[in-house]
mmCIF file of C-alpha atoms in Angstrom:
data_model
loop_
_atom_site.group_PDB
_atom_site.id
_atom_site.type_symbol
_atom_site.label_atom_id
_atom_site.label_comp_id
_atom_site.label_asym_id
_atom_site.label_seq_id
_atom_site.Cartn_x
_atom_site.Cartn_y
_atom_site.Cartn_z
ATOM 1 C CA MET R 1 25.871 3.173 19.499
ATOM 2 C CA SER R 2 25.446 3.373 23.222
ATOM 3 C CA CYS R 3 24.506 0.651 25.641
ATOM 4 C CA SER R 4 20.913 2.004 25.977
ATOM 5 C CA ASN R 5 20.456 1.818 22.195
ATOM 6 C CA LEU R 6 20.872 -1.887 21.982
ATOM 7 C CA THR R 7 17.247 -2.430 23.035
ATOM 8 C CA MET R 8 15.536 0.205 21.029
ATOM 9 C CA LEU R 9 13.538 -2.321 19.020
ATOM 10 C CA VAL R 10 11.811 -3.411 22.203
ATOM 11 C CA SER R 11 11.944 -0.358 24.377
ATOM 12 C CA SER R 12 9.386 2.295 24.179
ATOM 13 C CA LYS R 13 11.817 5.141 25.097
ATOM 14 C CA PRO R 14 15.232 4.595 23.450
ATOM 15 C CA SER R 15 17.802 7.138 24.644
ATOM 16 C CA LEU R 16 19.884 9.089 22.271
ATOM 17 C CA SER R 17 23.594 8.081 21.794
ATOM 18 C CA ASP R 18 26.637 10.387 21.251
ATOM 19 C CA ALA R 19 28.059 10.501 17.658
ATOM 20 C CA SER R 20 31.428 9.447 18.934
ATOM 21 C CA ASN R 21 30.021 6.111 20.048
ATOM 22 C CA LEU R 22 29.151 4.979 16.506
ATOM 23 C CA SER R 23 32.604 3.795 15.909
ATOM 24 C CA PHE R 24 32.298 0.472 17.893
ATOM 25 C CA ARG R 25 29.984 -2.448 17.595
ATOM 26 C CA SER R 26 28.377 -4.872 19.853
ATOM 27 C CA VAL R 27 27.824 -8.627 19.434
ATOM 28 C CA LEU R 28 24.195 -7.912 19.025
ATOM 29 C CA ASN R 29 24.541 -6.037 15.751
ATOM 30 C CA PRO R 30 25.900 -8.070 12.815
ATOM 31 C CA PHE R 31 26.598 -4.952 10.629
ATOM 32 C CA GLN R 32 29.681 -2.774 10.820
ATOM 33 C CA PHE R 33 29.037 0.905 11.480
ATOM 34 C CA PRO R 34 31.602 3.376 9.813
ATOM 35 C CA SER R 35 33.609 5.551 12.109
ATOM 36 C CA GLN R 36 34.180 9.219 11.717
ATOM 37 C CA ASN R 37 37.761 8.668 10.377
ATOM 38 C CA SER R 38 36.650 6.312 7.786
ATOM 39 C CA SER R 39 33.563 8.020 6.404
ATOM 40 C CA SER R 40 34.800 7.771 2.814
ATOM 41 C CA SER R 41 34.885 3.930 2.882
ATOM 42 C CA PRO R 42 31.634 2.066 2.187
ATOM 43 C CA ALA R 43 29.838 0.429 5.077
ATOM 44 C CA ILE R 44 30.126 -3.250 4.201
ATOM 45 C CA PRO R 45 28.535 -5.873 6.380
ATOM 46 C CA SER R 46 31.120 -7.843 8.281
ATOM 47 C CA ARG R 47 31.015 -10.387 11.090
ATOM 48 C CA SER R 48 34.759 -10.531 11.777
ATOM 49 C CA LEU R 49 35.279 -7.062 13.232
ATOM 50 C CA VAL R 50 33.465 -6.957 16.635
ATOM 51 C CA ALA R 51 34.340 -4.312 19.158
ATOM 52 C CA PRO R 52 33.538 -4.816 22.931
ATOM 53 C CA LEU R 53 30.609 -3.229 24.439
ATOM 54 C CA GLN R 54 31.400 -0.047 26.207
ATOM 55 C CA CYS R 55 29.015 0.497 29.022
ATOM 56 C CA GLY R 56 28.971 -0.023 32.734
ATOM 57 C CA LEU R 57 27.354 -2.884 34.824
ATOM 58 C CA ARG R 58 24.787 -0.536 36.221
ATOM 59 C CA GLU R 59 23.564 0.457 32.737
ATOM 60 C CA LEU R 60 23.519 -3.249 31.647
ATOM 61 C CA ARG R 61 21.440 -4.234 34.748
ATOM 62 C CA THR R 62 18.958 -1.423 33.920
ATOM 63 C CA ARG R 63 18.675 -2.611 30.389
ATOM 64 C CA ILE R 64 18.133 -6.200 31.339
ATOM 65 C CA ASP R 65 15.349 -5.223 33.821
ATOM 66 C CA SER R 66 13.778 -3.055 30.998
ATOM 67 C CA VAL R 67 13.826 -6.004 28.563
ATOM 68 C CA LYS R 68 12.258 -8.312 31.137
ATOM 69 C CA ASN R 69 9.449 -5.855 31.738
ATOM 70 C CA THR R 70 8.948 -5.383 27.982
ATOM 71 C CA GLN R 71 8.740 -9.314 27.594
ATOM 72 C CA LYS R 72 6.077 -9.466 30.286
ATOM 73 C CA ILE R 73 3.945 -6.914 28.540
ATOM 74 C CA THR R 74 4.244 -8.767 25.170
ATOM 75 C CA GLU R 75 3.399 -12.080 26.752
ATOM 76 C CA ALA R 76 0.424 -10.604 28.319
ATOM 77 C CA MET R 77 -0.701 -8.911 25.080
ATOM 78 C CA LYS R 78 -0.301 -12.391 23.366
ATOM 79 C CA LEU R 79 -2.486 -14.153 25.914
ATOM 80 C CA VAL R 80 -5.180 -11.489 25.675
ATOM 81 C CA ALA R 81 -5.223 -11.816 21.842
ATOM 82 C CA ALA R 82 -5.559 -15.644 22.341
ATOM 83 C CA ALA R 83 -8.489 -15.189 24.638
ATOM 84 C CA LYS R 84 -10.122 -12.831 22.168
ATOM 85 C CA VAL R 85 -9.577 -15.283 19.355
ATOM 86 C CA ARG R 86 -11.555 -17.778 21.392
ATOM 87 C CA ARG R 87 -14.414 -15.345 21.762
ATOM 88 C CA ALA R 88 -14.412 -14.598 18.035
ATOM 89 C CA GLN R 89 -14.596 -18.423 17.419
ATOM 90 C CA GLU R 90 -17.553 -18.669 19.801
ATOM 91 C CA ALA R 91 -19.418 -15.865 17.976
ATOM 92 C CA VAL R 92 -18.867 -17.725 14.561
ATOM 93 C CA VAL R 93 -20.076 -20.943 16.042
ATOM 94 C CA ASN R 94 -23.104 -19.334 17.721
ATOM 95 C CA GLY R 95 -24.160 -17.693 14.413
ATOM 96 C CA ARG R 96 -23.821 -20.849 12.423
ATOM 97 C CA PRO R 97 -27.305 -22.345 12.967
ATOM 98 C CA PHE R 98 -28.985 -19.282 11.619
ATOM 99 C CA SER R 99 -26.722 -19.110 8.583
ATOM 100 C CA GLN R 100 -27.249 -22.872 7.848
ATOM 101 C CA THR R 101 -31.039 -22.574 8.073
ATOM 102 C CA LEU R 102 -30.911 -19.541 5.852
ATOM 103 C CA VAL R 103 -28.934 -21.251 3.144
ATOM 104 C CA GLU R 104 -31.300 -24.270 3.300
ATOM 105 C CA VAL R 105 -34.305 -22.129 2.685
ATOM 106 C CA LEU R 106 -32.559 -20.195 -0.226
ATOM 107 C CA TYR R 107 -31.650 -23.377 -1.850
ATOM 108 C CA ASN R 108 -35.147 -24.766 -1.654
ATOM 109 C CA ILE R 109 -36.873 -21.615 -2.693
ATOM 110 C CA ASN R 110 -34.520 -21.387 -5.595
ATOM 111 C CA GLU R 111 -35.535 -24.856 -6.700
ATOM 112 C CA GLN R 112 -39.145 -23.749 -6.955
ATOM 113 C CA LEU R 113 -38.172 -20.668 -9.020
ATOM 114 C CA GLN R 114 -35.990 -22.406 -11.545
ATOM 115 C CA THR R 115 -38.662 -22.011 -14.249
ATOM 116 C CA GLU R 116 -39.573 -18.439 -13.285
ATOM 117 C CA ASP R 117 -37.772 -15.101 -13.950
ATOM 118 C CA ILE R 118 -36.689 -13.663 -10.707
ATOM 119 C CA ASP R 119 -37.077 -9.865 -10.519
ATOM 120 C CA SER R 120 -35.373 -8.998 -7.220
ATOM 121 C CA PRO R 121 -33.458 -5.705 -6.735
ATOM 122 C CA LEU R 122 -30.542 -7.447 -5.043
ATOM 123 C CA THR R 123 -30.131 -10.102 -7.801
ATOM 124 C CA LYS R 124 -30.549 -7.734 -10.695
ATOM 125 C CA ALA R 125 -27.182 -7.598 -12.693
ATOM 126 C CA ARG R 126 -26.651 -4.597 -14.847
ATOM 127 C CA PRO R 127 -23.640 -3.145 -16.828
ATOM 128 C CA VAL R 128 -21.066 -2.021 -14.329
ATOM 129 C CA LYS R 129 -20.151 1.647 -14.408
ATOM 130 C CA LYS R 130 -19.404 2.312 -10.795
ATOM 131 C CA VAL R 131 -18.180 -0.017 -8.062
ATOM 132 C CA ALA R 132 -18.455 0.355 -4.266
ATOM 133 C CA LEU R 133 -15.593 -1.222 -2.308
ATOM 134 C CA VAL R 134 -16.188 -2.151 1.354
ATOM 135 C CA VAL R 135 -12.836 -2.340 3.022
ATOM 136 C CA CYS R 136 -12.602 -4.007 6.364
ATOM 137 C CA THR R 137 -9.584 -3.000 8.493
ATOM 138 C CA GLY R 138 -8.693 -3.174 12.179
ATOM 139 C CA ASP R 139 -9.043 -0.635 14.892
ATOM 140 C CA ARG R 140 -5.609 -1.041 16.461
ATOM 141 C CA GLY R 141 -2.001 -1.654 15.480
ATOM 142 C CA LEU R 142 0.633 -3.998 16.868
ATOM 143 C CA CYS R 143 -0.635 -6.645 14.592
ATOM 144 C CA GLY R 144 2.218 -7.061 12.047
ATOM 145 C CA GLY R 145 1.220 -6.504 8.430
ATOM 146 C CA TYR R 146 -2.415 -7.189 8.862
ATOM 147 C CA ASN R 147 -3.722 -3.720 8.131
ATOM 148 C CA ASN R 148 -1.104 -2.963 5.343
ATOM 149 C CA ALA R 149 -2.080 -6.142 3.482
ATOM 150 C CA ILE R 150 -5.653 -5.330 3.139
ATOM 151 C CA LEU R 151 -5.051 -1.646 2.224
ATOM 152 C CA LYS R 152 -2.507 -2.796 -0.453
ATOM 153 C CA LYS R 153 -5.254 -5.090 -1.825
ATOM 154 C CA ALA R 154 -7.666 -2.161 -1.886
ATOM 155 C CA GLU R 155 -5.119 0.075 -3.700
ATOM 156 C CA ALA R 156 -4.441 -2.762 -6.212
ATOM 157 C CA ARG R 157 -8.160 -3.082 -6.861
ATOM 158 C CA ILE R 158 -8.617 0.677 -7.292
ATOM 159 C CA ALA R 159 -5.743 0.636 -9.816
ATOM 160 C CA GLU R 160 -7.556 -2.237 -11.690
ATOM 161 C CA LEU R 161 -10.879 -0.209 -11.710
ATOM 162 C CA LYS R 162 -9.051 2.883 -13.085
ATOM 163 C CA THR R 163 -7.531 0.823 -15.771
ATOM 164 C CA LEU R 164 -10.917 -0.517 -16.799
ATOM 165 C CA GLY R 165 -12.225 3.123 -16.828
ATOM 166 C CA LEU R 166 -14.719 2.452 -13.989
ATOM 167 C CA ASP R 167 -15.658 4.879 -11.176
ATOM 168 C CA TYR R 168 -15.550 3.726 -7.665
ATOM 169 C CA THR R 169 -16.195 4.744 -4.086
ATOM 170 C CA ILE R 170 -14.989 3.417 -0.699
ATOM 171 C CA ILE R 171 -16.938 2.347 2.355
ATOM 172 C CA SER R 172 -14.335 2.215 5.087
ATOM 173 C CA VAL R 173 -14.820 -0.076 8.037
ATOM 174 C CA GLY R 174 -12.242 0.223 10.903
ATOM 175 C CA LYS R 175 -10.133 3.028 12.404
ATOM 176 C CA LYS R 176 -6.973 2.161 10.603
ATOM 177 C CA GLY R 177 -8.778 2.187 7.193
ATOM 178 C CA ASN R 178 -10.504 5.544 8.121
ATOM 179 C CA THR R 179 -7.151 7.153 8.947
ATOM 180 C CA TYR R 180 -5.622 5.743 5.843
ATOM 181 C CA PHE R 181 -8.357 7.196 3.509
ATOM 182 C CA LEU R 182 -8.673 10.425 5.358
ATOM 183 C CA ARG R 183 -4.974 11.162 4.564
ATOM 184 C CA ARG R 184 -5.728 10.563 0.942
ATOM 185 C CA PRO R 185 -8.449 13.003 -0.078
ATOM 186 C CA TYR R 186 -8.087 12.012 -3.762
ATOM 187 C CA ILE R 187 -9.821 8.657 -2.967
ATOM 188 C CA PRO R 188 -13.659 9.089 -2.875
ATOM 189 C CA VAL R 189 -15.147 7.685 0.343
ATOM 190 C CA ASP R 190 -18.823 7.273 0.684
ATOM 191 C CA LYS R 191 -18.883 6.562 4.454
ATOM 192 C CA PHE R 192 -16.602 5.949 7.515
ATOM 193 C CA LEU R 193 -17.692 3.287 9.782
ATOM 194 C CA GLU R 194 -15.853 2.032 13.080
ATOM 195 C CA GLY R 195 -16.025 -1.474 14.346
ATOM 196 C CA GLY R 196 -16.469 -2.630 17.893
ATOM 197 C CA THR R 197 -14.587 -5.092 20.126
ATOM 198 C CA LEU R 198 -16.664 -7.990 18.671
ATOM 199 C CA PRO R 199 -18.620 -7.688 15.430
ATOM 200 C CA THR R 200 -22.494 -7.715 16.003
ATOM 201 C CA ALA R 201 -25.444 -7.965 13.750
ATOM 202 C CA LYS R 202 -26.133 -4.276 14.349
ATOM 203 C CA GLU R 203 -22.798 -3.231 12.825
ATOM 204 C CA ALA R 204 -23.340 -5.645 9.908
ATOM 205 C CA GLN R 205 -26.755 -4.230 9.419
ATOM 206 C CA ALA R 206 -25.318 -0.684 9.277
ATOM 207 C CA ILE R 207 -22.975 -1.722 6.409
ATOM 208 C CA ALA R 208 -25.703 -3.735 4.749
ATOM 209 C CA ASP R 209 -28.174 -0.716 4.807
ATOM 210 C CA ASP R 210 -25.576 1.602 3.183
ATOM 211 C CA THR R 211 -24.596 -0.890 0.419
ATOM 212 C CA PHE R 212 -28.321 -1.772 -0.162
ATOM 213 C CA SER R 213 -29.290 1.790 -0.642
ATOM 214 C CA LEU R 214 -26.355 2.559 -2.984
ATOM 215 C CA PHE R 215 -27.152 -0.506 -5.123
ATOM 216 C CA VAL R 216 -30.945 -0.218 -5.270
ATOM 217 C CA SER R 217 -30.721 3.537 -6.118
ATOM 218 C CA GLU R 218 -28.316 2.585 -8.975
ATOM 219 C CA GLU R 219 -25.657 4.926 -7.648
ATOM 220 C CA VAL R 220 -23.304 1.862 -7.919
ATOM 221 C CA ASP R 221 -23.786 -1.203 -10.120
ATOM 222 C CA LYS R 222 -21.657 -3.549 -8.071
ATOM 223 C CA VAL R 223 -20.482 -3.866 -4.536
ATOM 224 C CA GLU R 224 -17.327 -5.723 -3.550
ATOM 225 C CA LEU R 225 -16.301 -6.825 -0.073
ATOM 226 C CA LEU R 226 -12.529 -6.747 0.825
ATOM 227 C CA TYR R 227 -11.692 -8.523 4.043
ATOM 228 C CA THR R 228 -8.982 -10.779 5.459
ATOM 229 C CA LYS R 229 -9.812 -14.417 5.378
ATOM 230 C CA PHE R 230 -8.698 -16.445 8.390
ATOM 231 C CA VAL R 231 -6.370 -19.318 7.316
ATOM 232 C CA SER R 232 -4.372 -20.158 10.418
ATOM 233 C CA LEU R 233 -2.769 -18.452 13.470
ATOM 234 C CA VAL R 234 0.246 -17.523 11.340
ATOM 235 C CA LYS R 235 -1.366 -16.912 8.007
ATOM 236 C CA SER R 236 -4.247 -14.781 6.685
ATOM 237 C CA GLN R 237 -5.276 -13.975 3.146
ATOM 238 C CA PRO R 238 -6.887 -10.617 1.878
ATOM 239 C CA VAL R 239 -9.720 -11.621 -0.458
ATOM 240 C CA ILE R 240 -12.342 -9.753 -2.545
ATOM 241 C CA HIS R 241 -15.833 -11.135 -2.937
ATOM 242 C CA THR R 242 -18.715 -9.775 -4.849
ATOM 243 C CA LEU R 243 -21.380 -8.702 -2.304
ATOM 244 C CA LEU R 244 -23.955 -7.264 -4.683
ATOM 245 C CA PRO R 245 -25.730 -8.373 -6.888
ATOM 246 C CA LEU R 246 -26.458 -11.532 -4.938
ATOM 247 C CA SER R 247 -26.862 -14.928 -6.292
ATOM 248 C CA PRO R 248 -30.342 -16.401 -5.662
ATOM 249 C CA LYS R 249 -28.619 -19.688 -4.767
ATOM 250 C CA GLY R 250 -26.745 -18.088 -1.894
ATOM 251 C CA GLU R 251 -23.353 -18.178 -3.503
ATOM 252 C CA ILE R 252 -20.320 -15.951 -2.917
ATOM 253 C CA CYS R 253 -18.624 -14.814 -6.046
ATOM 254 C CA ASP R 254 -15.235 -13.243 -6.451
ATOM 255 C CA ILE R 255 -14.331 -10.518 -8.888
ATOM 256 C CA ASN R 256 -13.759 -12.937 -11.681
ATOM 257 C CA GLY R 257 -17.151 -14.336 -11.362
ATOM 258 C CA VAL R 258 -16.005 -17.626 -9.742
ATOM 259 C CA CYS R 259 -18.715 -18.481 -7.172
ATOM 260 C CA VAL R 260 -18.018 -20.467 -3.921
ATOM 261 C CA ASP R 261 -20.963 -22.423 -2.679
ATOM 262 C CA ALA R 262 -21.929 -21.005 0.667
ATOM 263 C CA ALA R 263 -22.993 -24.420 1.758
ATOM 264 C CA ASP R 264 -19.341 -25.538 1.695
ATOM 265 C CA ASP R 265 -18.363 -23.792 4.846
ATOM 266 C CA GLU R 266 -15.072 -23.684 6.795
ATOM 267 C CA PHE R 267 -14.690 -22.617 10.365
ATOM 268 C CA PHE R 268 -11.689 -22.617 12.636
ATOM 269 C CA ARG R 269 -11.293 -24.109 16.139
ATOM 270 C CA LEU R 270 -8.539 -22.754 18.469
ATOM 271 C CA THR R 271 -6.962 -25.620 20.468
ATOM 272 C CA THR R 272 -3.908 -26.530 22.233
ATOM 273 C CA LYS R 273 -1.371 -29.120 20.929
ATOM 274 C CA GLU R 274 1.685 -30.064 22.894
ATOM 275 C CA GLY R 275 1.395 -26.984 25.070
ATOM 276 C CA LYS R 276 1.171 -24.617 22.101
ATOM 277 C CA LEU R 277 -1.845 -22.880 20.511
ATOM 278 C CA THR R 278 -2.887 -24.343 17.223
ATOM 279 C CA VAL R 279 -5.796 -24.034 14.868
ATOM 280 C CA GLU R 280 -7.827 -26.729 13.217
ATOM 281 C CA ILE R 281 -10.141 -25.921 10.209
ATOM 282 C CA ASP R 282 -13.172 -28.057 9.717
ATOM 283 C CA ALA R 283 -15.115 -28.155 6.469
ATOM 284 C CA VAL R 284 -18.861 -28.387 7.077
ATOM 285 C CA ARG R 285 -21.348 -29.248 4.373
ATOM 286 C CA THR R 286 -24.697 -27.757 5.226
ATOM 287 C CA LYS R 287 -27.542 -30.201 4.676
ATOM 288 C CA THR R 288 -29.994 -28.851 2.117
ATOM 289 C CA ALA R 289 -32.777 -31.333 2.484
ATOM 290 C CA ASP R 290 -35.468 -30.781 -0.052
ATOM 291 C CA PHE R 291 -38.859 -29.337 1.009
ATOM 292 C CA SER R 292 -41.918 -31.618 0.780
ATOM 293 C CA PRO R 293 -43.342 -31.511 -2.741
ATOM 294 C CA ILE R 294 -46.770 -30.984 -1.264
ATOM 295 C CA LEU R 295 -45.570 -27.951 0.722
ATOM 296 C CA GLN R 296 -47.212 -24.688 -0.421
ATOM 297 C CA PHE R 297 -46.079 -21.204 0.338
ATOM 298 C CA GLU R 298 -48.759 -18.725 1.661
ATOM 299 C CA GLN R 299 -46.880 -15.885 -0.073
ATOM 300 C CA ASP R 300 -45.329 -15.685 -3.498
ATOM 301 C CA PRO R 301 -41.776 -17.368 -3.445
ATOM 302 C CA VAL R 302 -40.385 -14.229 -5.036
ATOM 303 C CA GLN R 303 -41.731 -12.183 -2.112
ATOM 304 C CA ILE R 304 -40.111 -14.641 0.368
ATOM 305 C CA LEU R 305 -36.829 -14.436 -1.530
ATOM 306 C CA ASP R 306 -36.961 -10.563 -1.411
ATOM 307 C CA ALA R 307 -37.308 -10.918 2.328
ATOM 308 C CA LEU R 308 -34.438 -13.484 2.929
ATOM 309 C CA LEU R 309 -31.851 -12.007 0.630
ATOM 310 C CA PRO R 310 -31.291 -8.915 2.860
ATOM 311 C CA LEU R 311 -30.856 -11.337 5.814
ATOM 312 C CA TYR R 312 -28.395 -13.330 3.820
ATOM 313 C CA LEU R 313 -26.513 -10.125 2.933
ATOM 314 C CA ASN R 314 -26.386 -9.174 6.546
ATOM 315 C CA SER R 315 -25.074 -12.619 7.549
ATOM 316 C CA GLN R 316 -22.298 -12.561 4.903
ATOM 317 C CA ILE R 317 -21.117 -9.127 6.182
ATOM 318 C CA LEU R 318 -21.146 -10.327 9.699
ATOM 319 C CA ARG R 319 -19.165 -13.348 8.832
ATOM 320 C CA ALA R 320 -16.509 -11.217 6.938
ATOM 321 C CA LEU R 321 -16.209 -8.889 10.032
ATOM 322 C CA GLN R 322 -15.759 -12.010 12.252
ATOM 323 C CA GLU R 323 -13.083 -13.474 10.054
ATOM 324 C CA SER R 324 -11.336 -10.142 9.764
ATOM 325 C CA LEU R 325 -11.402 -9.829 13.557
ATOM 326 C CA ALA R 326 -10.030 -13.372 13.877
ATOM 327 C CA SER R 327 -7.289 -12.599 11.407
ATOM 328 C CA GLU R 328 -6.320 -9.415 13.213
ATOM 329 C CA LEU R 329 -6.161 -11.134 16.589
ATOM 330 C CA ALA R 330 -4.111 -13.979 15.167
ATOM 331 C CA ALA R 331 -1.691 -11.577 13.643
ATOM 332 C CA ARG R 332 -1.370 -9.679 16.921
ATOM 333 C CA MET R 333 -0.736 -13.037 18.689
ATOM 334 C CA SER R 334 2.062 -13.764 16.079
ATOM 335 C CA ALA R 335 3.518 -10.300 16.387
ATOM 336 C CA MET R 336 3.567 -10.336 20.193
ATOM 337 C CA SER R 337 5.093 -13.908 20.166
ATOM 338 C CA ASN R 338 7.946 -12.628 17.837
ATOM 339 C CA ALA R 339 8.504 -9.665 20.156
ATOM 340 C CA SER R 340 8.666 -11.905 23.201
ATOM 341 C CA GLU R 341 11.136 -14.142 21.494
ATOM 342 C CA ASN R 342 13.311 -11.166 20.428
ATOM 343 C CA ALA R 343 13.221 -9.818 23.979
ATOM 344 C CA SER R 344 14.215 -13.205 25.357
ATOM 345 C CA GLU R 345 17.243 -13.401 22.996
ATOM 346 C CA LEU R 346 18.219 -9.854 23.723
ATOM 347 C CA LYS R 347 18.021 -10.468 27.476
ATOM 348 C CA LYS R 348 20.197 -13.554 27.045
ATOM 349 C CA ASN R 349 22.848 -11.651 25.043
ATOM 350 C CA LEU R 350 22.788 -8.723 27.463
ATOM 351 C CA SER R 351 23.120 -11.142 30.384
ATOM 352 C CA THR R 352 26.170 -12.775 28.703
ATOM 353 C CA ILE R 353 27.838 -9.335 28.221
ATOM 354 C CA TYR R 354 27.030 -8.388 31.845
ATOM 355 C CA ASN R 355 28.479 -11.618 33.213
ATOM 356 C CA ARG R 356 31.700 -11.215 31.091
ATOM 357 C CA GLN R 357 32.166 -7.714 32.264
ATOM 358 C CA ARG R 358 31.484 -8.681 35.851
ATOM 359 C CA GLN R 359 33.966 -11.585 35.639
ATOM 360 C CA ALA R 360 36.590 -9.299 34.009
ATOM 361 C CA LYS R 361 36.116 -6.780 36.813
ATOM 362 C CA ILE R 362 36.504 -9.401 39.534
ATOM 363 C CA THR R 363 39.516 -10.913 37.741
ATOM 364 C CA GLY R 364 41.050 -7.355 37.553
ATOM 365 C CA GLU R 365 40.563 -6.738 41.248
ATOM 366 C CA ILE R 366 42.104 -10.141 42.065
ATOM 367 C CA LEU R 367 45.104 -9.331 39.958
ATOM 368 C CA GLU R 368 45.490 -5.906 41.702
ATOM 369 C CA ILE R 369 45.440 -7.646 45.151
ATOM 370 C CA VAL R 370 47.829 -10.257 43.972
ATOM 371 C CA ALA R 371 50.165 -7.618 42.494
ATOM 372 C CA GLY R 372 49.995 -5.492 45.775
ATOM 373 C CA ALA R 373 50.806 -8.523 47.829
ATOM 374 C CA ASN R 374 53.801 -9.403 45.646
ATOM 375 C CA ALA R 375 55.019 -5.834 45.878
ATOM 376 C CA LEU R 376 55.092 -6.034 49.728
ATOM 377 C CA VAL R 377 57.162 -9.279 49.732
#
């Protein structure tokens, strides 16, 4: 291992080391590398055998400067992700009044339809033979295991559907998901969609139109939404919710049929506490005040319900996209924070090695001067 290879985890262009340099270790690596003369012996981790770092002061200064620059980049990326999380929060809060009013109307219309049979194409449940999976991923990397987690969740769900003997198709949302499924032609994909910087109602409408057409035409019997639920800045949870058929009460159901009341809403608020970014989750109960008993609808309530359910479908997809974006940005913040901490620790260790070598060099020069003076006496 050469001096330049000590920072390969944070350097974008690590240099190649000579094979003869693999026989020594640095204080930065806790594992023992076998030398060429002891290739037959197993490589056992050891902390007692530490060889000195063999590189010059100039190379150390270059590496320290490189780590400093990398740390500045990761800190900047962390701040950018934090600013984008705030924008994602504002988008969720701004869209909340519409979602709340929509849930109120769905609740009250459903109260008037309790004694009637609802015949709406979006609420019609039928035997499941084929399932459409809407998989929401990110457009960029450098966000830890965010994309891998949701893709593993999708693979696990596909395996479950195969075990049950059901057909499936994928609607991929996000560049990372698109790349993943394009490299696996054996997975049927109905459509590839790309997300924007911030989710908009137009993007959600494109997904809703595709899922609506698949479900109404009976090409699929069930539509499931796979996205990453935002829990905190350091934790996110891939979840699966049944998107279609919709419940007339405006509920969100998971794959086991367990429904979560949409009125029991949670949203996150990004704040600062003791100089550090933190998240507070508030639970909000949407007020569902009853309509006046003398209120009459000009149209049939079933027709009103048919008009509102597509809007509700769109709002649920938009919210899932917003939560996925918030989870991605939070994961990127965490990843960049870890990278900054690693760069800081590496810079500290390299500085310690540099100071020791500089001190040893100065001490050696002093000893040479003293030895020369003693020889002249």
